[in-house]
XYZ file of C-alpha atoms in Angstrom:
695
model
C -57.254 15.401 33.106
C -57.658 11.740 33.887
C -58.400 10.677 37.461
C -55.777 8.752 39.374
C -58.473 6.746 41.059
C -60.030 3.786 39.318
C -62.091 0.670 39.614
C -60.900 -2.765 38.594
C -57.243 -2.941 37.660
C -56.497 -2.873 33.954
C -53.500 -4.598 32.447
C -50.383 -2.614 31.631
C -47.787 -4.067 29.279
C -44.156 -3.565 30.206
C -41.075 -3.725 28.022
C -37.426 -2.924 28.612
C -36.330 -0.481 25.881
C -32.778 0.808 26.116
C -32.183 2.051 29.652
C -35.886 2.515 30.454
C -38.860 0.418 31.486
C -41.782 1.363 29.227
C -45.314 0.827 30.553
C -48.120 1.062 27.998
C -51.783 0.084 27.814
C -51.931 -0.413 24.067
C -50.530 -3.174 21.909
C -47.637 -1.117 20.621
C -45.320 1.419 22.172
C -45.709 4.839 20.589
C -42.905 6.227 18.458
C -42.348 9.094 20.915
C -42.017 6.775 23.917
C -39.721 4.372 22.101
C -37.485 7.190 20.852
C -37.243 8.675 24.346
C -36.475 5.325 25.967
C -33.730 4.535 23.459
C -32.071 7.939 23.894
C -32.184 8.441 27.666
C -28.991 7.789 29.608
C -28.797 5.187 32.373
C -29.511 6.466 35.892
C -27.279 4.916 38.590
C -29.665 5.905 41.422
C -33.179 5.602 39.959
C -35.152 3.225 37.748
C -36.141 5.090 34.585
C -39.827 4.553 33.791
C -41.569 5.866 30.676
C -45.364 5.927 30.906
C -46.806 5.817 27.404
C -50.215 7.497 27.786
C -52.229 8.089 24.624
C -55.996 8.364 24.226
C -58.200 7.299 27.128
C -56.758 4.889 29.673
C -58.720 1.850 30.855
C -60.271 2.008 34.313
C -57.758 1.044 36.966
C -54.721 1.794 34.839
C -52.958 3.695 37.623
C -53.264 0.771 40.007
C -51.799 -1.413 37.288
C -48.856 0.989 37.001
C -48.241 0.760 40.739
C -48.504 -3.016 40.613
C -45.976 -3.183 37.767
C -43.505 -1.080 39.756
C -44.020 -2.639 43.184
C -41.298 -5.265 42.814
C -38.596 -2.579 42.373
C -36.879 -1.057 45.373
C -34.997 1.930 43.968
C -36.432 5.370 43.379
C -38.216 6.116 40.128
C -37.352 8.650 37.432
C -40.697 9.042 35.718
C -41.334 10.516 32.263
C -44.890 10.623 30.938
C -45.470 10.646 27.167
C -48.756 11.667 25.590
C -50.141 13.625 28.555
C -49.887 17.086 30.055
C -47.206 18.114 32.533
C -49.881 18.202 35.261
C -50.602 14.522 34.703
C -46.934 13.693 35.205
C -46.757 15.684 38.430
C -49.914 14.059 39.854
C -48.733 10.611 38.811
C -45.374 11.165 40.508
C -46.976 12.274 43.785
C -49.480 9.406 43.730
C -46.807 6.762 43.014
C -44.517 8.236 45.667
C -47.273 7.976 48.308
C -48.472 4.569 47.115
C -45.062 2.876 46.786
C -43.295 4.829 49.546
C -40.377 5.514 47.218
C -38.887 8.774 45.892
C -40.024 9.758 42.405
C -38.325 12.343 40.162
C -40.316 13.757 37.251
C -40.050 16.814 34.957
C -42.213 19.895 35.387
C -42.664 21.840 32.170
C -41.740 21.113 28.574
C -39.013 18.533 27.979
C -36.368 19.314 25.336
C -34.388 16.260 24.286
C -30.948 16.669 22.760
C -29.385 14.229 20.297
C -27.077 12.858 23.008
C -30.056 11.965 25.226
C -29.860 14.915 27.623
C -33.327 15.978 28.836
C -33.813 19.670 29.674
C -37.019 20.324 31.607
C -39.017 23.531 31.982
C -36.217 26.032 31.432
C -38.539 28.642 29.897
C -41.351 28.424 32.478
C -39.554 27.988 35.790
C -39.867 24.216 35.883
C -37.284 21.471 36.034
C -36.831 17.976 37.424
C -38.717 17.794 40.728
C -38.152 15.135 43.409
C -41.128 13.788 45.390
C -40.456 12.126 48.767
C -42.930 10.232 50.943
C -44.409 12.509 53.588
C -42.336 15.545 52.545
C -42.734 18.520 50.217
C -41.457 18.249 46.622
C -38.060 19.863 45.940
C -36.297 21.057 42.777
C -33.729 18.433 41.772
C -32.074 19.653 38.562
C -32.729 21.314 35.230
C -31.170 18.581 33.133
C -30.917 14.849 33.226
C -28.203 13.627 33.483
C -27.365 16.691 35.580
C -23.908 18.140 34.787
C -21.805 19.696 37.526
C -22.745 23.176 36.249
C -26.490 22.534 35.895
C -27.674 25.196 38.366
C -25.551 27.886 36.674
C -27.561 27.562 33.428
C -31.027 26.819 34.738
C -33.254 29.800 33.910
C -34.130 32.035 30.985
C -32.994 35.566 31.833
C -33.267 38.937 30.129
C -29.919 40.743 30.129
C -30.858 43.943 28.258
C -33.568 45.418 26.065
C -32.360 43.230 23.188
C -30.375 40.459 24.921
C -31.230 37.262 26.780
C -29.691 34.146 28.319
C -31.418 30.929 27.251
C -30.590 27.496 28.720
C -29.821 24.727 26.235
C -29.494 20.994 26.915
C -25.762 21.354 26.247
C -25.091 24.700 27.917
C -26.416 28.241 27.697
C -26.983 30.667 24.814
C -26.499 34.437 25.158
C -28.081 36.083 22.141
C -29.966 38.957 20.589
C -33.765 38.711 20.815
C -34.964 40.724 17.816
C -35.506 38.107 15.100
C -37.575 35.162 16.423
C -37.665 33.316 13.076
C -33.875 33.256 12.726
C -33.422 32.441 16.417
C -35.831 29.507 16.202
C -33.919 27.942 13.313
C -30.548 28.345 15.031
C -32.005 27.086 18.331
C -33.040 23.810 16.707
C -29.518 23.279 15.417
C -27.907 24.015 18.791
C -30.275 21.628 20.575
C -29.539 18.826 18.109
C -25.781 19.369 17.777
C -24.383 20.755 21.048
C -23.458 17.950 23.484
C -23.873 18.279 27.234
C -20.382 17.916 28.716
C -20.546 16.941 32.386
C -17.689 19.103 33.692
C -17.651 22.198 31.494
C -20.470 24.616 30.586
C -20.519 25.721 26.956
C -21.547 29.395 26.760
C -22.642 30.090 23.176
C -22.360 33.756 22.159
C -24.352 35.436 19.403
C -26.708 34.195 16.712
C -25.873 34.175 12.975
C -28.166 36.484 11.039
C -28.932 38.779 13.986
C -27.285 42.036 15.158
C -23.994 41.709 17.072
C -24.260 40.716 20.722
C -23.056 43.345 23.205
C -20.300 42.207 25.571
C -22.321 43.874 28.349
C -24.874 41.049 28.047
C -22.088 38.544 28.626
C -20.836 40.532 31.611
C -24.272 40.490 33.256
C -24.435 36.723 32.901
C -20.897 36.369 34.280
C -21.672 38.447 37.354
C -24.493 36.056 38.237
C -22.195 33.012 38.321
C -20.604 31.683 41.487
C -16.852 30.855 41.469
C -17.492 27.242 40.425
C -19.707 28.334 37.537
C -17.054 30.761 36.319
C -14.427 28.036 36.562
C -16.515 25.719 34.370
C -17.614 28.313 31.784
C -16.268 27.861 28.236
C -17.116 30.641 25.786
C -17.551 29.996 22.062
C -18.581 32.464 19.375
C -21.534 31.319 17.264
C -22.751 34.613 15.811
C -21.569 38.226 15.596
C -20.277 39.894 18.771
C -19.623 43.623 19.034
C -15.823 43.962 19.367
C -13.352 46.811 18.842
C -11.533 46.650 15.506
C -8.746 44.078 15.577
C -9.730 42.715 18.992
C -10.031 38.988 19.680
C -13.145 37.790 21.501
C -11.296 35.953 24.282
C -9.044 38.902 25.070
C -11.969 41.319 25.045
C -13.898 39.129 27.481
C -10.910 38.798 29.806
C -10.418 42.574 29.866
C -14.100 43.425 30.412
C -14.716 40.681 32.973
C -11.370 41.396 34.663
C -10.760 37.700 35.007
C -9.069 34.891 33.095
C -11.550 33.285 30.713
C -11.440 30.089 28.689
C -12.656 30.062 25.084
C -13.246 27.039 22.890
C -11.500 26.824 19.531
C -14.788 25.866 17.891
C -18.317 24.852 18.700
C -18.546 21.305 20.125
C -20.585 18.769 18.151
C -21.201 15.045 18.542
C -21.447 12.876 21.631
C -19.904 14.026 24.921
C -17.372 11.176 24.841
C -16.438 11.766 21.188
C -16.744 15.511 20.838
C -15.401 17.285 17.783
C -15.011 21.037 17.500
C -15.601 23.030 14.356
C -15.320 26.699 13.594
C -18.478 28.568 12.658
C -18.372 30.529 9.406
C -19.946 34.013 9.236
C -23.129 32.550 7.701
C -23.497 30.124 10.605
C -22.355 27.025 8.725
C -19.762 24.521 9.968
C -16.161 25.386 9.183
C -12.986 23.356 9.710
C -12.224 20.902 12.491
C -10.032 22.533 15.137
C -7.259 20.834 17.090
C -6.824 23.609 19.685
C -9.796 22.941 21.950
C -9.382 25.373 24.860
C -7.563 28.721 25.065
C -7.100 30.686 28.284
C -6.977 34.485 27.962
C -5.771 36.719 30.814
C -6.667 40.395 31.331
C -4.198 43.088 30.309
C -2.223 44.505 33.232
C -3.311 48.026 32.302
C -5.574 49.424 29.571
C -3.621 49.680 26.338
C -0.913 47.251 27.478
C 0.136 44.401 25.217
C -1.962 41.272 25.622
C -0.320 38.080 26.792
C -0.185 35.073 24.464
C -3.265 32.927 25.151
C -2.395 29.603 26.727
C -3.552 26.385 25.066
C -5.178 24.346 27.825
C -6.215 21.334 25.785
C -5.866 20.096 22.234
C -6.418 17.053 20.057
C -3.541 15.490 18.144
C -4.537 13.010 15.408
C -2.158 10.130 14.741
C -1.374 11.413 11.236
C 0.767 14.191 12.764
C 3.335 11.625 13.967
C 5.020 10.989 17.290
C 5.015 13.870 19.790
C 8.349 15.632 20.295
C 7.027 18.467 22.469
C 3.831 19.704 24.121
C 2.255 20.679 20.782
C 4.860 19.479 18.270
C 4.988 16.203 16.355
C 7.573 14.518 14.178
C 6.074 14.633 10.686
C 9.261 13.849 8.762
C 12.908 13.273 9.544
C 13.687 16.918 8.877
C 10.446 18.592 9.949
C 7.992 18.870 12.793
C 4.401 20.044 12.715
C 3.180 22.244 15.551
C -0.462 22.770 16.502
C -1.231 26.504 16.686
C -4.420 28.544 17.021
C -4.845 29.156 13.318
C -4.011 25.629 12.157
C -0.750 23.719 11.688
C 2.821 25.012 11.386
C 5.445 23.007 9.470
C 8.950 23.954 10.557
C 12.390 22.667 11.470
C 13.245 21.285 14.917
C 14.753 24.573 16.089
C 12.101 27.070 17.179
C 12.257 30.226 15.000
C 12.523 33.656 16.592
C 9.091 34.717 15.309
C 7.397 31.730 16.997
C 5.470 33.866 19.477
C 3.811 35.913 16.733
C 2.944 32.808 14.709
C 1.421 31.166 17.776
C -0.539 34.299 18.636
C -2.169 34.566 15.203
C -5.920 33.953 15.722
C -7.858 31.374 13.771
C -9.888 32.338 10.721
C -13.241 30.499 10.942
C -13.406 30.173 7.151
C -9.811 29.068 6.482
C -7.525 26.514 8.065
C -3.938 27.779 7.903
C -1.079 25.482 6.923
C 1.921 27.621 7.842
C 5.252 26.994 6.126
C 8.336 28.196 7.953
C 10.581 30.382 5.783
C 13.363 31.205 8.238
C 15.785 29.361 5.927
C 14.730 30.118 2.310
C 16.341 26.978 0.893
C 14.002 24.804 2.974
C 10.758 26.470 1.917
C 10.167 24.125 -1.015
C 10.605 21.072 1.199
C 8.224 22.379 3.863
C 5.729 23.337 1.197
C 5.623 19.782 -0.123
C 5.097 18.432 3.375
C 2.326 20.966 3.946
C 0.530 19.916 0.777
C 0.909 16.276 1.751
C -0.484 17.047 5.188
C -3.430 18.913 3.661
C -4.305 15.888 1.534
C -4.602 13.733 4.669
C -6.898 15.990 6.681
C -10.625 15.392 6.983
C -12.540 16.557 3.876
C -14.048 19.705 5.420
C -10.726 20.900 6.821
C -8.857 19.969 3.636
C -11.332 21.972 1.546
C -10.691 25.058 3.695
C -6.897 24.704 4.014
C -4.613 27.389 2.612
C -0.832 27.709 2.728
C 0.851 30.722 4.342
C 4.421 31.747 5.005
C 5.350 31.998 8.664
C 6.848 35.451 8.097
C 3.552 36.684 6.604
C 1.534 35.175 9.454
C 3.865 36.708 12.039
C 3.341 40.093 10.402
C -0.420 39.645 10.582
C -0.815 39.591 6.768
C -3.850 37.824 5.289
C -3.813 38.949 1.684
C -1.550 38.745 -1.337
C 1.342 41.198 -1.597
C 2.404 42.737 -4.847
C 5.238 41.491 -6.987
C 6.165 38.164 -8.521
C 8.420 35.337 -7.501
C 11.885 35.474 -8.962
C 12.505 32.021 -10.426
C 16.217 32.723 -10.838
C 17.699 31.773 -7.473
C 21.149 33.071 -8.307
C 22.894 29.906 -7.175
C 22.561 27.754 -10.251
C 19.017 26.681 -9.453
C 16.657 27.875 -12.160
C 13.508 27.145 -10.146
C 12.981 27.631 -6.434
C 9.905 28.478 -4.412
C 10.517 31.812 -2.795
C 8.725 33.777 -0.106
C 6.841 35.774 -2.736
C 5.801 32.559 -4.480
C 4.349 31.152 -1.276
C 2.760 34.353 -0.027
C -0.313 33.572 -2.092
C -1.666 30.236 -0.818
C -0.253 27.496 -3.065
C -3.061 25.211 -1.974
C -5.976 26.873 -3.762
C -8.901 28.248 -1.814
C -12.095 26.170 -2.187
C -13.397 28.538 -4.883
C -10.181 28.216 -6.942
C -10.018 24.419 -7.286
C -10.781 22.760 -10.572
C -12.783 19.888 -9.120
C -16.549 19.444 -8.654
C -17.909 20.597 -5.296
C -20.682 19.117 -3.116
C -22.910 22.008 -4.221
C -23.093 20.532 -7.729
C -22.233 21.979 -11.131
C -25.475 23.601 -12.295
C -23.984 27.106 -12.280
C -20.761 25.990 -13.975
C -22.615 24.103 -16.720
C -24.852 27.087 -17.389
C -21.750 29.298 -17.632
C -20.167 26.848 -20.092
C -23.160 27.022 -22.443
C -23.249 30.825 -22.327
C -19.502 31.277 -22.702
C -18.997 29.085 -25.766
C -22.398 29.529 -27.455
C -22.021 28.357 -31.048
C -18.864 26.361 -30.291
C -20.756 24.486 -27.587
C -23.656 23.643 -29.899
C -21.353 22.348 -32.667
C -19.382 20.208 -30.226
C -22.581 18.941 -28.581
C -23.866 17.554 -31.907
C -20.783 15.387 -32.497
C -20.422 14.423 -28.831
C -24.075 13.314 -28.626
C -23.568 10.945 -31.543
C -20.407 9.651 -29.899
C -22.173 8.929 -26.625
C -24.870 6.905 -28.354
C -22.100 4.648 -29.691
C -20.545 4.356 -26.229
C -23.465 4.126 -23.761
C -21.153 3.403 -20.815
C -20.090 7.065 -21.005
C -23.691 8.312 -20.951
C -24.300 8.329 -17.198
C -26.712 10.955 -15.913
C -28.466 13.837 -17.633
C -25.383 16.057 -17.760
C -23.104 13.600 -19.568
C -23.265 15.519 -22.832
C -22.407 18.864 -21.221
C -19.436 17.407 -19.345
C -18.170 15.564 -22.410
C -18.413 18.769 -24.450
C -16.380 20.488 -21.745
C -13.623 17.889 -22.212
C -13.703 18.314 -26.012
C -13.454 22.103 -25.717
C -10.685 21.826 -23.108
C -8.607 19.590 -25.386
C -9.026 22.147 -28.171
C -7.539 25.612 -28.326
C -10.264 26.952 -26.009
C -8.671 25.175 -23.072
C -5.039 26.206 -23.517
C -5.068 28.752 -20.684
C -7.036 26.721 -18.129
C -4.119 24.914 -16.482
C -2.063 28.068 -16.097
C -4.950 29.758 -14.296
C -5.458 26.760 -12.003
C -1.757 26.608 -11.154
C -1.728 30.289 -10.281
C -4.474 29.679 -7.708
C -6.738 32.412 -9.058
C -10.508 31.932 -8.936
C -12.392 32.816 -12.101
C -14.000 31.444 -15.230
C -11.232 28.885 -15.693
C -12.296 27.212 -12.446
C -15.873 26.814 -13.718
C -14.498 25.423 -16.982
C -12.166 23.024 -15.160
C -14.897 21.678 -12.885
C -17.018 20.685 -15.862
C -13.958 19.152 -17.508
C -13.136 17.157 -14.362
C -16.687 15.793 -14.246
C -16.384 14.688 -17.861
C -12.897 13.230 -17.472
C -14.095 11.126 -14.521
C -16.457 9.261 -16.887
C -13.721 8.302 -19.369
C -11.954 4.909 -19.371
C -9.225 4.650 -16.758
C -5.601 3.851 -17.467
C -3.261 1.960 -15.162
C 0.374 1.666 -16.117
C 3.283 3.727 -17.411
C 2.726 7.120 -19.025
C 5.278 9.681 -20.146
C 6.006 13.277 -21.044
C 9.164 15.321 -21.671
C 10.803 18.161 -19.772
C 13.870 20.342 -20.040
C 15.646 20.208 -16.674
C 19.187 20.837 -15.493
C 21.022 18.535 -13.094
C 20.499 21.096 -10.303
C 16.774 21.195 -10.973
C 16.601 17.421 -10.824
C 18.399 17.464 -7.479
C 15.873 19.934 -6.104
C 12.987 17.844 -7.413
C 14.473 14.778 -5.707
C 14.692 16.718 -2.437
C 11.022 17.661 -2.640
C 9.957 13.982 -2.698
C 6.474 14.729 -4.073
C 5.059 16.827 -6.900
C 1.473 18.098 -6.890
C -0.172 19.589 -9.959
C -3.047 22.013 -9.368
C -3.930 21.824 -13.050
C -4.569 18.802 -15.257
C -1.465 16.713 -15.967
C -1.161 15.551 -19.589
C 0.822 12.414 -20.405
C 1.080 9.818 -23.184
C 0.928 6.041 -23.190
C 3.876 5.918 -25.620
C 6.951 8.163 -25.896
C 6.364 11.119 -28.244
C 8.414 11.913 -31.329
C 7.961 15.662 -31.412
C 7.894 16.905 -27.804
C 11.165 18.682 -26.943
C 13.069 18.000 -23.743
C 16.236 16.499 -22.330
C 14.563 14.438 -19.588
C 12.107 11.590 -20.070
C 9.441 11.811 -17.376
C 7.700 8.511 -16.678
C 4.652 8.366 -14.410
C 3.041 5.235 -12.994
C -0.680 5.876 -13.293
C -3.491 4.509 -11.144
C -6.356 6.878 -11.985
C -5.484 8.675 -15.236
C -8.212 8.704 -17.909
C -7.894 8.019 -21.648
C -9.157 10.879 -23.822
C -9.088 9.100 -27.225
C -12.865 9.278 -27.732
C -12.985 13.051 -27.235
C -9.738 14.116 -28.928
C -10.122 17.004 -31.406
C -9.344 16.409 -35.060
C -6.973 19.351 -35.588
C -3.425 20.115 -34.440
C -4.592 19.896 -30.820
C -4.996 16.132 -31.184
C -2.705 13.793 -29.238
C -3.025 10.053 -29.791
C -2.549 8.075 -26.605
C -3.194 11.027 -24.278
C -4.168 10.406 -20.651
C -5.251 13.053 -18.127
C -4.719 13.260 -14.375
C -7.204 15.373 -12.425
C -6.116 18.586 -10.663
C -4.552 17.958 -7.274
C -2.969 14.618 -8.211
C 0.224 13.921 -6.232
C 3.270 12.072 -7.538
C 6.094 10.580 -5.500
C 9.598 11.091 -6.896
C 11.126 7.609 -7.248
C 14.345 8.294 -9.163
C 16.156 11.120 -10.933
C 18.984 10.715 -13.465
C 20.464 13.774 -15.234
C 21.066 13.834 -18.962
C 24.576 13.139 -20.234
C 26.713 11.585 -22.958
C 24.055 12.058 -25.620
C 21.350 10.223 -23.665
C 18.284 11.854 -22.118
C 17.868 12.154 -18.384
C 15.205 10.229 -16.517
C 12.630 11.223 -13.896
C 10.435 8.442 -12.530
C 7.235 9.266 -10.625
C 4.411 7.260 -9.053
C 0.874 8.540 -8.561
C -0.131 8.623 -4.888
C -3.629 7.962 -3.622
C -5.350 10.716 -1.624
C -4.877 8.865 1.688
C -1.283 7.822 1.128
C 1.403 9.468 3.331
C 4.593 10.943 1.923
C 6.993 9.918 4.658
C 8.307 6.453 3.913
C 8.741 4.570 0.686
C 6.890 1.279 0.556
C 6.545 -1.849 -1.560
C 4.357 -0.073 -4.142
C 7.243 2.289 -4.835
C 9.628 -0.574 -5.509
C 7.158 -2.293 -7.826
C 6.422 0.911 -9.712
C 10.124 1.766 -9.969
C 10.969 -1.660 -11.434
C 8.094 -1.442 -13.927
C 8.993 2.088 -15.018
C 12.671 1.206 -15.543
C 11.726 -1.781 -17.702
C 9.257 0.315 -19.648
C 11.858 3.035 -20.255
C 14.365 0.463 -21.478
C 11.760 -1.072 -23.797
C 10.803 2.303 -25.221
C 14.465 3.165 -25.743
C 14.855 -0.025 -27.772
C 11.687 0.338 -29.861
C 11.923 4.086 -30.453
C 9.460 6.933 -30.149
C 6.178 6.390 -31.933
C 3.481 8.714 -30.556
C 2.799 11.863 -32.494
C 1.353 14.945 -30.878
C -0.359 17.748 -32.775
C 1.876 20.793 -32.940
C -0.580 22.962 -31.002
C -0.770 20.388 -28.169
C 2.996 19.965 -27.695
C 3.356 22.496 -24.822
C 0.890 20.522 -22.695
C 3.242 17.533 -22.671
C 6.322 19.548 -21.766
C 5.083 20.704 -18.355
C 6.284 18.882 -15.267
C 3.542 18.502 -12.613
C 4.067 20.629 -9.536
C 5.999 23.480 -11.189
C 4.191 26.778 -11.677
């Protein structure tokens, strides 16, 4: 250890970095000292000083430090980099005596969180210690900045033979102790992600990949808290916790602790002033972003009694939900409100349904964000479904990827799977297609593993499946496609261009006839792998912007229902043509204004599956209904649609709608005058007679 005495004073350079004054004897500040100085929060009572000590110090360096700090009058919060904890303690005492000013310094290892919180010596009985001239040092805090609950989560404690309480910069972690390697990995994530909130103590329960945590370990921690610590405690499940079958964590804690407890809807991440909360999936990964932030659970009056509905203490309401019309309800459309509930979002009418309590009591699924469609009035289900799908498209990507649709009646009954039976498309009132309760019981928004679009994980597995599945067909198609790509180098982007282009060729042939039906049914399987490769290939094809068309057979009543839905969303690929077809049956001309469709001419098959002028829309494309006109007097009906961007809301019509409507009307009139010219191969005709959004 270096002596704090010295001979002739040596020079110490000083620089203001962030909220700290950095003193260093070398030409450059070390990376560690600079990083610490930039991260540390401002101290309203003390001057923050970072001593950058590396290698041997010149003689008299400590006197130079005192000289550099003499002009200041406030106390000093001292952090020493590049030296042992003993050096920091000796330096603090020496500076305190020399300058006659209080000095606060950490004893023990410092753990720095991403938000700048500094946790000192939690594992070895240390902490931030305050030195005062002429008086004994005293413990000051465990963290800097010190939250109101700091003393309640200050020490590592053993709670059982396999359980422990470990302080974190952002709170405290109650966990199993039997797998140090797994614990170390999860500890690093919690330190980097969990923010230190000044007024509430986050109590993290369990560790993914370890045995379930016993509630007794939580109870022992709780009994050691004073009333203020209990008031500030916020429990959040991170890993497995041993619970009775069907029991919710918050209710179990309230019953065992015999006290109201507050649980967080998800684990907090980000900065304390901009905290987000996300669920934690069973494998420990981040789930969807929750809006219900705090839930208060109260103990049952007697064992076996019905539990009370947990009370939502705080929530976040993004602007996309609309203007508030109640404590948790927002005006999403003129005829619908969206209510924030534990499990996600509930789209319903203004009047509160009788099963509201059961819907609100349904707990969140960490892996799936529920978009609940009210089905109290069956005739309104289709409308609420469209609004739910529109709402899903506007959520953040992680939440959107985990969103699934559910009927309110199924949620109220506690159902999470798919019942037997099929939807009856004959409504019995003249409507030949209506979304019924059975139709919606299986989530109409596909689960992440049932969507025909590439995922962030890549397509290596899907491309390997494609080669195995089609074998000889793949090889034959690859030969012709490879030659084609050499003639069109703009399509040859990346090493997998050939595989994806072959997928498009096979999809346009007879091999792909069943893919769209499988995607529209929402079932996960080989068709999803096929579709993801196809989508990757389609994305490389030339884009098409303008009017496209297809044909459909629709009654006047069906057109009225389509108009009431306002938007149509196809979970499969939507096929359309750039010119009206001669041989596609139907009594309604469907015109779509395209922004992102792709031309398939280069990859069209040569047989009866060929369709000149075909364009493809990717799965999940939404279309706004602009105008509907039924057929009559020997003329076909007309349905005009406009493709919506992913961020575009459904609520109000805008100038783009008017422009698209005018263009589509003119195009329809021109086509009526010039006649139908496009010819579609007989085997491909059914693909152009399917209206997007109907299953």
